[in-house]
Short mmCIF file of C-alpha atoms and ligand atoms in Angstrom, two decimals:
data_model
loop_
_atom_site.label_atom_id
_atom_site.label_comp_id
_atom_site.label_asym_id
_atom_site.label_seq_id
_atom_site.Cartn_x
_atom_site.Cartn_y
_atom_site.Cartn_z
CA UNK A 65 19.81 -11.13 -39.31
CA UNK A 66 20.71 -8.59 -36.37
CA UNK A 67 20.57 -9.28 -33.10
CA UNK A 68 18.29 -6.64 -31.14
CA UNK A 69 19.46 -8.39 -27.49
CA UNK A 70 22.57 -10.22 -26.96
CA UNK A 71 23.87 -11.68 -23.94
CA UNK A 72 27.32 -12.17 -23.03
CA UNK A 73 28.81 -13.63 -19.18
CA UNK A 74 26.36 -12.29 -18.49
CA UNK A 75 26.52 -13.81 -14.12
CA UNK A 76 24.17 -12.38 -11.45
CA UNK A 77 25.43 -12.89 -8.26
CA UNK A 78 22.81 -11.76 -4.71
CA UNK A 79 23.40 -10.13 -1.31
CA UNK A 80 23.48 -13.59 -0.04
CA UNK A 81 26.03 -15.09 -1.82
CA UNK A 82 23.29 -17.56 -4.22
CA UNK A 83 25.08 -17.87 -7.50
CA UNK A 84 21.80 -16.88 -9.26
CA UNK A 85 23.24 -17.19 -13.26
CA UNK A 86 26.77 -18.17 -13.95
CA UNK A 87 27.90 -17.82 -17.04
CA UNK A 88 24.88 -16.93 -19.42
CA UNK A 89 25.17 -15.51 -23.31
CA UNK A 90 22.69 -15.54 -26.10
CA UNK A 91 21.40 -14.00 -29.27
CA UNK A 92 18.12 -12.74 -29.67
CA UNK A 93 17.06 -11.77 -33.29
CA UNK A 94 14.20 -8.95 -33.76
CA UNK A 95 10.64 -10.72 -33.81
CA UNK A 96 11.99 -13.74 -32.90
CA UNK A 97 9.39 -15.32 -30.24
CA UNK A 98 11.48 -17.15 -27.01
CA UNK A 99 10.71 -19.21 -24.82
CA UNK A 100 12.66 -19.65 -21.85
CA UNK A 101 12.41 -23.43 -19.25
CA UNK A 102 13.34 -24.58 -16.09
CA UNK A 103 12.77 -26.12 -12.79
CA UNK A 104 12.13 -23.39 -10.60
CA UNK A 105 15.59 -21.82 -9.27
CA UNK A 106 17.15 -22.16 -11.90
CA UNK A 107 17.83 -18.47 -13.20
CA UNK A 108 14.43 -17.79 -15.72
CA UNK A 109 13.10 -14.48 -13.93
CA UNK A 110 16.81 -12.89 -12.42
CA UNK A 111 17.58 -13.32 -15.97
CA UNK A 112 14.45 -11.33 -17.44
CA UNK A 113 14.71 -8.65 -14.23
CA UNK A 114 18.70 -8.40 -15.29
CA UNK A 115 17.53 -7.30 -19.68
CA UNK A 116 15.83 -3.98 -17.74
CA UNK A 117 18.01 -3.78 -14.84
CA UNK A 118 14.90 -4.99 -11.87
CA UNK A 119 17.98 -7.01 -10.29
CA UNK A 120 21.41 -5.89 -10.26
CA UNK A 121 24.26 -7.74 -12.38
CA UNK A 122 26.62 -8.81 -11.48
CA UNK A 123 29.27 -9.08 -14.12
CA UNK A 124 29.20 -9.61 -18.42
CA UNK A 125 27.05 -7.99 -21.26
CA UNK A 126 23.51 -6.78 -22.03
CA UNK A 127 22.99 -5.38 -25.40
CA UNK A 128 19.38 -4.08 -26.16
CA UNK A 129 19.30 -2.45 -29.57
CA UNK A 130 22.50 -1.45 -28.80
CA UNK A 131 22.75 0.34 -25.65
CA UNK A 132 24.91 -1.94 -22.81
CA UNK A 133 22.64 -2.25 -19.87
CA UNK A 134 24.82 -3.96 -16.86
CA UNK A 135 26.67 -0.27 -18.21
CA UNK A 136 23.95 2.60 -18.48
CA UNK A 137 23.71 5.30 -16.59
CA UNK A 138 19.89 5.92 -14.82
CA UNK A 139 18.94 8.01 -17.35
CA UNK A 140 19.71 5.08 -19.73
CA UNK A 141 17.97 3.04 -17.60
CA UNK A 142 15.15 4.70 -18.11
CA UNK A 143 15.08 4.76 -21.89
CA UNK A 144 15.91 0.77 -21.78
CA UNK A 145 13.19 0.41 -20.64
CA UNK A 146 10.82 2.46 -22.51
CA UNK A 147 11.52 0.10 -24.86
CA UNK A 148 10.60 -3.30 -22.84
CA UNK A 149 7.28 -4.61 -21.81
CA UNK A 150 7.21 -6.44 -19.40
CA UNK A 151 4.76 -9.15 -18.46
CA UNK A 152 4.55 -10.71 -14.32
CA UNK A 153 2.75 -13.59 -13.21
CA UNK A 154 0.88 -11.85 -10.76
CA UNK A 155 -0.17 -9.61 -13.43
CA UNK A 156 1.57 -6.38 -10.93
CA UNK A 157 -1.46 -4.22 -11.75
CA UNK A 158 -2.42 -0.65 -9.69
CA UNK A 159 -5.43 -2.55 -8.37
CA UNK A 160 -6.94 1.11 -6.80
CA UNK A 161 -7.19 3.35 -10.48
CA UNK A 162 -9.02 1.87 -13.37
CA UNK A 163 -7.76 0.24 -16.31
CA UNK A 164 -7.03 2.62 -18.98
CA UNK A 165 -4.55 4.01 -16.55
CA UNK A 166 -3.18 1.50 -16.37
CA UNK A 167 -2.10 1.23 -20.48
CA UNK A 168 -1.21 4.83 -19.03
CA UNK A 169 1.57 4.04 -16.82
CA UNK A 170 3.09 2.44 -19.73
CA UNK A 171 3.57 5.80 -21.47
CA UNK A 172 5.26 7.41 -18.27
CA UNK A 173 8.02 6.40 -19.30
CA UNK A 174 8.63 8.76 -22.35
CA UNK A 175 7.20 12.00 -20.87
CA UNK A 176 8.87 14.30 -18.45
CA UNK A 177 10.03 12.81 -15.64
CA UNK A 178 8.56 15.82 -12.73
CA UNK A 179 5.62 16.94 -15.25
CA UNK A 180 4.55 12.83 -16.19
CA UNK A 181 3.91 12.52 -11.25
CA UNK A 182 1.37 14.57 -11.82
CA UNK A 183 -1.11 12.44 -14.33
CA UNK A 184 -2.01 13.78 -17.32
CA UNK A 185 -1.52 12.62 -20.07
CA UNK A 186 -1.94 14.01 -23.47
CA UNK A 187 -5.32 13.62 -25.94
CA UNK A 188 -3.52 11.77 -28.86
CA UNK A 189 -1.82 9.09 -25.72
CA UNK A 190 -4.95 8.52 -23.51
CA UNK A 191 -6.75 7.98 -27.20
CA UNK A 192 -3.58 5.11 -28.94
CA UNK A 193 -4.62 3.82 -24.71
CA UNK A 194 -8.27 3.19 -26.00
CA UNK A 195 -7.29 1.91 -28.91
CA UNK A 196 -5.30 -1.13 -27.53
CA UNK A 197 -7.96 -2.51 -24.73
CA UNK A 198 -10.17 -2.70 -27.50
CA UNK A 199 -7.77 -3.99 -29.79
CA UNK A 200 -7.54 -6.75 -26.22
CA UNK A 201 -11.12 -7.04 -26.17
CA UNK A 202 -11.47 -4.77 -22.79
CA UNK A 203 -12.72 -1.20 -24.34
CA UNK A 204 -16.44 -2.17 -22.24
CA UNK A 205 -13.36 -3.01 -19.26
CA UNK A 206 -12.11 0.52 -19.21
CA UNK A 207 -12.83 3.38 -16.78
CA UNK A 208 -13.34 -0.55 -14.65
CA UNK A 209 -11.41 -0.21 -12.08
CA UNK A 210 -8.51 -3.04 -12.71
CA UNK A 211 -9.15 -5.51 -9.63
CA UNK A 212 -12.53 -5.84 -10.41
CA UNK A 213 -11.22 -7.80 -13.27
CA UNK A 214 -11.04 -11.62 -13.61
CA UNK A 215 -7.15 -13.23 -13.95
CA UNK A 216 -7.52 -13.04 -18.03
CA UNK A 217 -7.86 -9.87 -18.24
CA UNK A 218 -6.17 -8.29 -16.28
CA UNK A 219 -2.33 -10.46 -17.61
CA UNK A 220 -4.59 -8.82 -21.09
CA UNK A 221 -4.59 -5.21 -19.46
CA UNK A 222 -1.00 -6.41 -18.00
CA UNK A 223 -0.22 -7.22 -21.59
CA UNK A 224 -2.32 -4.12 -23.35
CA UNK A 225 0.07 -1.99 -20.38
CA UNK A 226 3.36 -3.02 -22.34
CA UNK A 227 1.48 -2.69 -26.07
CA UNK A 228 1.02 1.00 -25.21
CA UNK A 229 4.99 1.57 -24.36
CA UNK A 230 5.66 1.03 -28.17
CA UNK A 231 7.88 -1.60 -27.21
CA UNK A 232 10.94 -3.37 -28.97
CA UNK A 233 10.76 -6.10 -26.91
CA UNK A 234 9.04 -7.71 -23.98
CA UNK A 235 9.90 -9.00 -21.18
CA UNK A 236 6.92 -11.61 -20.07
CA UNK A 237 7.77 -13.08 -16.10
CA UNK A 238 5.25 -16.57 -15.72
CA UNK A 239 2.65 -15.16 -17.39
CA UNK A 240 0.41 -17.76 -17.04
CA UNK A 241 1.23 -19.53 -13.76
CA UNK A 242 -1.75 -17.85 -11.65
CA UNK A 243 -4.11 -18.41 -14.76
CA UNK A 244 -6.90 -21.81 -15.00
CA UNK A 245 -5.65 -23.73 -18.85
CA UNK A 246 -7.99 -22.20 -20.69
CA UNK A 247 -7.34 -18.71 -19.74
CA UNK A 248 -3.77 -19.22 -20.38
CA UNK A 249 -4.38 -21.22 -23.61
CA UNK A 250 -5.78 -17.67 -24.84
CA UNK A 251 -3.45 -15.26 -22.89
CA UNK A 252 -1.43 -17.60 -25.23
CA UNK A 253 -2.50 -17.16 -27.83
CA UNK A 254 -3.25 -13.02 -27.94
CA UNK A 255 0.48 -12.73 -26.57
CA UNK A 256 2.11 -14.43 -29.46
CA UNK A 257 -0.51 -13.31 -31.72
CA UNK A 258 0.02 -9.34 -30.91
CA UNK A 259 4.57 -10.28 -30.56
CA UNK A 260 4.28 -11.92 -34.33
CA UNK A 261 1.94 -9.27 -35.74
CA UNK A 262 3.41 -5.90 -34.06
CA UNK A 263 6.93 -7.66 -34.87
CA UNK A 264 7.56 -7.73 -31.00
CA UNK A 265 10.76 -9.61 -29.92
CA UNK A 266 8.95 -11.85 -27.04
CA UNK A 267 10.94 -13.59 -23.98
CA UNK A 268 9.10 -15.59 -22.50
CA UNK A 269 9.45 -17.55 -18.87
CA UNK A 270 7.52 -20.81 -18.73
CA UNK A 271 7.21 -24.01 -16.95
CA UNK A 272 5.11 -26.03 -18.90
CA UNK A 273 7.31 -27.48 -21.84
CA UNK A 274 3.93 -28.75 -23.71
CA UNK A 275 3.09 -25.11 -24.09
CA UNK A 276 6.30 -23.75 -24.63
CA UNK A 277 6.68 -26.46 -27.56
CA UNK A 278 3.62 -25.39 -29.44
CA UNK A 279 3.85 -20.97 -29.02
CA UNK A 280 7.65 -20.05 -29.34
CA UNK A 281 10.48 -20.18 -32.55
CA UNK A 282 12.81 -21.18 -29.97
CA UNK A 283 13.68 -22.62 -27.20
CA UNK A 284 16.61 -21.54 -23.51
CA UNK A 285 16.20 -24.34 -21.35
CA UNK A 286 18.07 -23.15 -18.44
CA UNK A 287 19.61 -25.23 -15.58
CA UNK A 288 21.72 -23.66 -12.36
CA UNK A 289 21.68 -20.85 -13.95
CA UNK A 290 23.54 -21.98 -17.04
CA UNK A 291 21.56 -22.52 -20.58
CA UNK A 292 21.61 -26.11 -21.18
CA UNK A 293 19.49 -26.43 -24.13
CA UNK A 294 19.65 -23.79 -26.90
CA UNK A 295 17.36 -24.61 -30.37
CA UNK A 296 14.08 -25.74 -32.09
CA UNK A 297 10.79 -26.97 -29.90
CA UNK A 298 11.15 -29.75 -32.59
CA UNK A 299 14.66 -29.84 -31.64
CA UNK A 300 14.12 -30.42 -27.71
CA UNK A 301 12.93 -34.72 -27.18
CA UNK A 302 12.49 -36.40 -24.12
CA UNK A 303 16.91 -36.52 -23.37
CA UNK A 304 16.87 -32.81 -23.61
CA UNK A 305 13.82 -32.33 -21.85
CA UNK A 306 16.45 -34.68 -19.20
CA UNK A 307 19.52 -32.31 -19.70
CA UNK A 308 17.24 -29.17 -18.78
CA UNK A 309 15.41 -30.59 -15.67
CA UNK A 310 17.88 -33.14 -14.54
CA UNK A 311 16.77 -36.53 -12.75
CA UNK B 1338 -10.85 -39.97 11.26
CA UNK B 1339 -11.77 -41.57 14.96
CA UNK B 1340 -8.44 -40.09 16.41
CA UNK B 1341 -8.91 -37.38 15.00
CA UNK B 1342 -12.44 -37.04 16.16
CA UNK B 1343 -11.16 -37.77 19.89
CA UNK B 1344 -8.41 -34.76 19.05
CA UNK B 1345 -11.73 -32.53 18.61
CA UNK B 1346 -13.53 -33.38 21.70
CA UNK B 1347 -10.39 -33.54 23.86
CA UNK B 1348 -9.73 -29.74 21.86
CA UNK B 1349 -13.23 -28.65 22.63
CA UNK B 1350 -13.77 -29.17 26.17
CA UNK B 1351 -10.13 -28.02 27.10
CA UNK B 1352 -11.66 -24.76 25.50
CA UNK B 1353 -14.71 -24.48 27.63
CA UNK B 1354 -12.97 -25.68 31.17
CA UNK B 1355 -10.26 -21.78 29.84
CA UNK B 1356 -13.80 -19.66 29.66
CA UNK B 1357 -14.94 -20.51 33.15
CA UNK B 1358 -11.43 -20.54 34.52
CA UNK B 1359 -11.31 -16.51 32.61
CA UNK B 1360 -14.39 -15.83 33.34
CA UNK B 1361 -14.29 -16.15 36.77
CA UNK B 1362 -11.30 -14.54 36.70
CA UNK B 1363 -13.31 -11.53 35.46
CA UNK B 1364 -15.77 -11.40 38.69
CA UNK B 1365 -12.74 -12.13 40.88
CA UNK B 1366 -10.40 -8.65 39.57
CA UNK B 1367 -14.25 -7.33 39.07
CA UNK B 1368 -14.90 -8.23 42.68
CA UNK B 1369 -11.62 -6.73 44.13
CA UNK B 1370 -11.81 -3.54 42.28
CA UNK B 1371 -14.73 -2.72 43.72
CA UNK B 1372 -13.85 -3.13 47.24
CA UNK B 1373 -10.38 -1.37 46.18
CA UNK B 1374 -11.86 1.56 44.59
CA UNK B 1375 -15.43 1.99 47.82
CA UNK B 1376 -17.41 0.99 45.02
CA UNK B 1377 -20.77 0.11 46.11
CA UNK B 1378 -24.49 0.60 44.27
CA UNK B 1379 -26.28 1.95 47.03
CA UNK B 1380 -23.53 4.99 46.55
CA UNK B 1381 -23.71 5.00 43.16
CA UNK B 1382 -27.99 4.95 42.81
CA UNK B 1383 -27.24 8.09 45.27
CA UNK B 1384 -24.82 10.39 43.46
CA UNK B 1385 -27.22 9.72 40.08
CA UNK B 1386 -29.89 11.05 41.40
CA UNK B 1387 -27.77 14.61 43.41
CA UNK B 1388 -26.27 14.04 38.81
CA UNK B 1389 -30.65 14.97 37.87
CA UNK B 1390 -31.58 17.04 40.94
CA UNK B 1391 -27.93 18.98 39.71
CA UNK B 1392 -28.56 19.18 36.11
CA UNK B 1393 -31.63 19.73 35.89
CA UNK B 1394 -31.73 22.62 38.01
CA UNK B 1395 -28.29 23.81 38.35
CA UNK B 1396 -28.13 23.86 34.53
CA UNK B 1397 -31.03 24.53 32.48
CA UNK B 1398 -32.24 26.51 31.16
CA UNK B 1399 -29.14 26.84 28.78
CA UNK B 1400 -28.57 30.42 28.91
CA UNK B 1401 -28.57 31.29 24.84
CA UNK B 1402 -27.19 34.95 25.45
CA UNK B 1403 -24.03 33.40 26.42
CA UNK B 1404 -23.46 31.57 23.22
CA UNK B 1405 -22.16 35.04 21.14
CA UNK B 1406 -19.44 35.31 24.08
CA UNK B 1407 -18.31 30.81 23.01
CA UNK B 1408 -18.94 31.87 18.98
CA UNK B 1409 -14.93 32.46 19.58
CA UNK B 1410 -13.80 29.45 22.06
CA UNK B 1411 -15.91 27.22 19.36
CA UNK B 1412 -13.68 28.52 16.46
CA UNK B 1413 -10.72 27.71 19.38
CA UNK B 1414 -11.33 24.73 19.28
CA UNK B 1415 -12.23 23.74 16.24
CA UNK B 1416 -8.10 25.55 14.87
CA UNK B 1417 -6.76 23.99 17.65
CA UNK B 1418 -8.10 20.04 16.75
CA UNK B 1419 -7.68 20.61 13.22
CA UNK B 1420 -4.16 22.81 12.89
CA UNK B 1421 -3.23 19.69 14.93
CA UNK B 1422 -4.46 16.89 12.41
CA UNK B 1423 -2.68 19.38 9.56
CA UNK B 1424 1.07 19.29 11.56
CA UNK B 1425 0.86 15.89 13.12
CA UNK B 1426 -0.27 14.82 9.66
CA UNK B 1427 3.12 16.56 7.64
CA UNK B 1428 5.05 15.19 10.21
CA UNK B 1429 4.26 12.48 10.49
CA UNK B 1430 4.28 11.64 6.34
CA UNK B 1431 7.68 12.55 6.27
CA UNK B 1432 8.70 10.48 10.05
CA UNK B 1433 7.06 7.00 9.00
CA UNK B 1434 9.04 6.83 6.16
CA UNK B 1435 11.66 6.04 8.50
CA UNK B 1436 9.06 3.90 11.04
CA UNK B 1437 8.11 2.02 7.95
CA UNK B 1438 10.47 -1.92 8.36
CA UNK B 1439 10.82 -1.72 3.73
CA UNK B 1440 10.93 2.15 3.91
CA UNK B 1441 13.53 2.63 6.57
CA UNK B 1442 17.50 2.79 6.00
CA UNK B 1443 18.94 1.71 9.45
CA UNK B 1444 16.98 -0.33 11.40
CA UNK B 1445 18.05 1.29 14.24
CA UNK B 1446 16.63 3.81 13.39
CA UNK B 1447 13.21 2.69 13.00
CA UNK B 1448 13.39 1.51 16.29
CA UNK B 1449 13.93 4.61 18.28
CA UNK B 1450 11.32 6.77 15.49
CA UNK B 1451 8.60 3.76 17.04
CA UNK B 1452 9.64 4.00 20.29
CA UNK B 1453 9.25 8.05 20.04
CA UNK B 1454 6.41 7.61 18.49
CA UNK B 1455 5.31 4.83 21.17
CA UNK B 1456 5.72 7.23 24.19
CA UNK B 1457 3.97 10.37 21.90
CA UNK B 1458 1.57 7.91 22.07
CA UNK B 1459 0.57 6.46 25.01
CA UNK B 1460 1.15 9.69 27.29
CA UNK B 1461 -1.90 11.20 27.17
CA UNK B 1462 -2.65 15.12 25.24
CA UNK B 1463 -4.36 15.88 28.49
CA UNK B 1464 0.06 15.79 30.56
CA UNK B 1465 1.17 16.85 26.92
CA UNK B 1466 -0.44 20.08 28.14
CA UNK B 1467 -0.40 19.88 31.06
CA UNK B 1468 3.56 19.85 31.63
CA UNK B 1469 3.46 22.33 27.90
CA UNK B 1470 1.71 24.88 29.74
CA UNK B 1471 4.21 25.55 32.77
CA UNK B 1472 6.02 25.38 30.14
CA UNK B 1473 4.11 27.58 28.08
CA UNK B 1474 1.47 29.11 30.38
CA UNK B 1475 -2.20 29.18 29.50
CA UNK B 1476 -3.54 29.73 25.82
CA UNK B 1477 -4.85 27.82 22.55
CA UNK B 1478 -0.50 26.63 21.64
CA UNK B 1479 -1.05 24.36 24.53
CA UNK B 1480 -3.96 22.57 23.49
CA UNK B 1481 -2.44 22.96 20.25
CA UNK B 1482 0.76 21.12 20.65
CA UNK B 1483 -0.17 18.77 23.31
CA UNK B 1484 -2.59 17.12 20.12
CA UNK B 1485 1.05 18.10 17.43
CA UNK B 1486 2.91 15.59 19.76
CA UNK B 1487 0.06 13.27 19.97
CA UNK B 1488 -0.95 12.90 16.06
CA UNK B 1489 2.33 12.69 15.07
CA UNK B 1490 2.39 8.84 17.57
CA UNK B 1491 -0.79 7.86 16.55
CA UNK B 1492 -0.48 9.04 13.50
CA UNK B 1493 3.56 7.87 11.93
CA UNK B 1494 2.60 4.37 13.15
CA UNK B 1495 -0.48 4.36 11.64
CA UNK B 1496 0.86 5.70 7.44
CA UNK B 1497 3.74 3.32 8.25
CA UNK B 1498 1.80 0.51 8.77
CA UNK B 1499 0.63 0.99 5.46
CA UNK B 1500 3.48 1.94 3.52
CA UNK B 1501 4.63 -1.79 5.29
CA UNK B 1502 1.44 -3.34 3.20
CA UNK B 1503 2.13 -2.07 -0.04
CA UNK B 1504 2.56 -3.72 -2.61
CA UNK B 1505 5.63 -3.83 -4.34
CA UNK B 1506 4.88 -6.24 -7.50
CA UNK B 1507 2.92 -2.68 -8.66
CA UNK B 1508 5.78 -0.83 -7.28
CA UNK B 1509 8.05 -3.09 -9.34
CA UNK B 1510 5.50 -3.09 -12.51
CA UNK B 1511 5.07 1.68 -12.89
CA UNK B 1512 9.39 1.13 -12.26
CA UNK B 1513 10.35 -2.04 -15.03
CA UNK B 1514 7.42 1.44 -17.53
CA UNK B 1515 11.15 4.04 -17.06
CA UNK B 1516 9.68 5.88 -14.36
CA UNK B 1517 11.24 7.80 -12.35
CA UNK B 1518 10.79 7.66 -8.70
CA UNK B 1519 8.34 10.80 -8.91
CA UNK B 1520 6.22 9.20 -11.39
CA UNK B 1521 6.25 5.23 -9.54
CA UNK B 1522 5.94 7.18 -6.14
CA UNK B 1523 2.67 9.30 -6.97
CA UNK B 1524 1.05 6.53 -9.21
CA UNK B 1525 2.42 3.40 -8.20
CA UNK B 1526 3.34 3.97 -4.06
CA UNK B 1527 0.15 6.64 -3.67
CA UNK B 1528 -2.54 4.53 -5.10
CA UNK B 1529 -1.80 2.29 -2.10
CA UNK B 1530 -1.48 5.18 0.71
CA UNK B 1531 -4.15 7.96 0.27
CA UNK B 1532 -7.21 5.44 1.83
CA UNK B 1533 -5.18 4.52 5.24
CA UNK B 1534 -3.82 7.64 4.75
CA UNK B 1535 -7.33 10.02 4.37
CA UNK B 1536 -8.94 7.42 6.47
CA UNK B 1537 -6.95 8.17 9.19
CA UNK B 1538 -5.73 11.94 9.43
CA UNK B 1539 -9.43 12.17 10.14
CA UNK B 1540 -10.48 10.01 12.35
CA UNK B 1541 -7.57 11.42 13.96
CA UNK B 1542 -9.50 14.71 13.64
CA UNK B 1543 -12.12 13.51 15.09
CA UNK B 1544 -10.22 12.60 18.77
CA UNK B 1545 -8.58 15.74 18.44
CA UNK B 1546 -11.64 17.22 18.34
CA UNK B 1547 -12.72 14.80 22.02
CA UNK B 1548 -10.33 15.80 22.96
CA UNK B 1549 -9.24 19.76 22.44
CA UNK B 1550 -12.69 19.91 25.42
CA UNK B 1551 -10.85 18.31 28.36
CA UNK B 1552 -7.41 20.01 26.96
CA UNK B 1553 -9.12 23.14 26.92
CA UNK B 1554 -10.15 22.61 30.93
CA UNK B 1555 -6.60 22.20 32.40
CA UNK B 1556 -5.55 25.81 30.33
CA UNK B 1557 -4.92 24.36 26.44
CA UNK B 1558 -7.87 26.90 25.21
CA UNK B 1559 -11.04 26.97 22.90
CA UNK B 1560 -14.57 25.82 24.72
CA UNK B 1561 -12.37 23.44 27.61
CA UNK B 1562 -11.59 26.38 29.27
CA UNK B 1563 -14.88 28.59 28.79
CA UNK B 1564 -16.19 24.97 30.57
CA UNK B 1565 -13.61 25.29 33.28
CA UNK B 1566 -14.13 29.35 34.16
CA UNK B 1567 -18.28 29.07 33.84
CA UNK B 1568 -18.02 25.82 36.82
CA UNK B 1569 -16.01 27.32 38.89
CA UNK B 1570 -17.59 30.75 38.65
CA UNK B 1571 -20.79 29.15 38.91
CA UNK B 1572 -22.25 30.15 35.90
CA UNK B 1573 -23.61 26.61 35.51
CA UNK B 1574 -25.93 27.85 32.53
CA UNK B 1575 -23.26 29.17 30.00
CA UNK B 1576 -21.21 25.81 30.86
CA UNK B 1577 -25.03 24.52 29.70
CA UNK B 1578 -24.43 26.16 26.06
CA UNK B 1579 -20.54 25.12 26.10
CA UNK B 1580 -21.32 21.86 26.91
CA UNK B 1581 -23.86 21.20 24.11
CA UNK B 1582 -22.05 23.18 21.58
CA UNK B 1583 -18.98 20.06 21.15
CA UNK B 1584 -21.80 17.99 21.49
CA UNK B 1585 -22.77 19.05 18.61
CA UNK B 1586 -18.60 19.68 16.96
CA UNK B 1587 -17.94 17.16 17.55
CA UNK B 1588 -21.68 14.90 16.14
CA UNK B 1589 -21.15 17.43 12.93
CA UNK B 1590 -17.12 16.44 12.83
CA UNK B 1591 -18.09 12.22 13.24
CA UNK B 1592 -20.82 13.13 10.27
CA UNK B 1593 -18.60 14.99 7.84
CA UNK B 1594 -15.27 13.40 8.61
CA UNK B 1595 -17.25 9.83 7.94
CA UNK B 1596 -19.27 11.77 4.38
CA UNK B 1597 -16.08 12.47 3.40
CA UNK B 1598 -14.24 9.30 4.41
CA UNK B 1599 -16.27 7.14 1.73
CA UNK B 1600 -15.90 9.99 -1.15
CA UNK B 1601 -12.49 9.35 -1.08
CA UNK B 1602 -12.67 5.73 -0.02
N1 ADP C 1193 16.42 -11.14 -4.04
C1 ADP C 1193 17.38 -12.50 -4.18
N2 ADP C 1193 18.23 -12.57 -3.24
C2 ADP C 1193 18.75 -13.62 -3.17
N3 ADP C 1193 18.36 -15.01 -3.75
C3 ADP C 1193 17.35 -15.09 -4.52
C4 ADP C 1193 17.00 -13.81 -4.51
N4 ADP C 1193 15.57 -13.90 -6.29
C5 ADP C 1193 16.57 -15.24 -7.08
N5 ADP C 1193 16.94 -15.47 -5.67
C6 ADP C 1193 17.84 -16.88 -5.74
O1 ADP C 1193 18.20 -17.33 -7.01
C7 ADP C 1193 18.04 -17.99 -7.67
C8 ADP C 1193 17.42 -18.40 -9.23
O2 ADP C 1193 16.03 -18.30 -8.78
P1 ADP C 1193 14.83 -17.11 -9.44
O3 ADP C 1193 15.35 -16.26 -10.98
O4 ADP C 1193 13.83 -15.77 -9.27
O5 ADP C 1193 14.67 -18.35 -10.58
P2 ADP C 1193 13.46 -19.36 -11.63
O6 ADP C 1193 12.41 -18.38 -11.78
O7 ADP C 1193 14.36 -20.11 -12.38
O8 ADP C 1193 12.26 -19.67 -10.60
C9 ADP C 1193 17.26 -18.89 -6.64
O9 ADP C 1193 18.37 -19.48 -6.45
C10 ADP C 1193 17.13 -18.13 -5.37
O10 ADP C 1193 16.26 -18.80 -4.96
MG1 MG C 1194 10.86 -17.56 -11.58
#
């Protein structure tokens, strides 16, 4: 099987001297649904953000579908980002515009950098955005302002925005950390179902081990910037959990 | 539980004492300033009668034949306020980028821009006009420049504060889709910036409309200038029309900007 994402010796030191990632190497295959677990401050967010270059890596390489993200130029970063959708803990929708417009933001990477600023989208793009919203059960919320929606609905819009990018990979950084347990369950079901149906590779940061075990094909445990566990959910026994979360 | 109840009671007692102290302080200061300024109720009442007589006899009835000749100055007043607001808004838009903690490239630059704006804002437009009259002579240019200065002072700070409150999470999310810099500005920054921008700019237009009358009186052009001229020539019934026009202008501006704000925000 070919790796869609290959990370080699990734290192990240922040400007204040914090060494957030020490020497991370991992390969993710097309269509895998991977949960990244680890205590707070372990470097999970940093890892995800290096992949789409929201964070500047300090060393190593990140090959996304054949292109090295670490060496990518400004233009290549744009291309890379449009193929990698991102979902956030705080949803991060543009609150003052409509739900539909938020979904259309996923098309910006495909548009002319100047013309896209004017906010013009093709009829086909608008149609597809509406279809995505329909698929997520949000077609009735389409013309509402994003901040009028509940947390769970907002996160579904977040997923819709990522889907409208037609992404190869989705990065989800603690997508359920701001939601109640019932809503969390729904969001995880939607995310995993869609990724499986569409063959999208997905990396989800989670801090609940049980959720990770139920939804993921594979679990990666990070501790203090190092991968300390990498294997199927069945292999994550109490001893392994102890290694990730430590005494 | 008991101890915290006691604490709360103490706190309330102290608060009460503070309020009484503050009240006593205000009364004392008021009495003292009244003495210093020779403020007396008797002279106020007597003066009030004088004002009523002055307005009743000299200002009324308004001489509406002066209306035509006042249209020009009224248009001047509108133009001065509007141009000053627009030019001020454009300049402030550029400056606010340097005055906001989140976007300014250097700390010292941020501090200096803020300091300059504070000076511009805290010296009244009237004083700016007096200074500018000395340099440029009488005319609408002086009024416009004076109001541009205070507009830049006010709006730069207001815009900078809006910029500082922008939710960077939204900006980052749009950036993460592969959007270019102009796209990020247009789709993530502007929607957050726009309502405050419009609100403040319209508010400054209102302020300019009021201030421009005052500035006119020291030679800044517009209706204020006509009022000042009329007063000097004892043409009080014409002045009355000019004042009525000022009131109508100010109220109309308030009404229109209010409606615009409602629709845009
Ligand atoms: N912008 C930053 N500047 C400096 N240190 C940071 C920054 N972001 C994160 N860190 C530090 O890097 C480490 C890893 O953080 P993060 O990737 O957010 O961990 P996690 O998502 O697993 O909680 C932490 O010690 C954190 O304090
Ligand atoms: Mg995190």
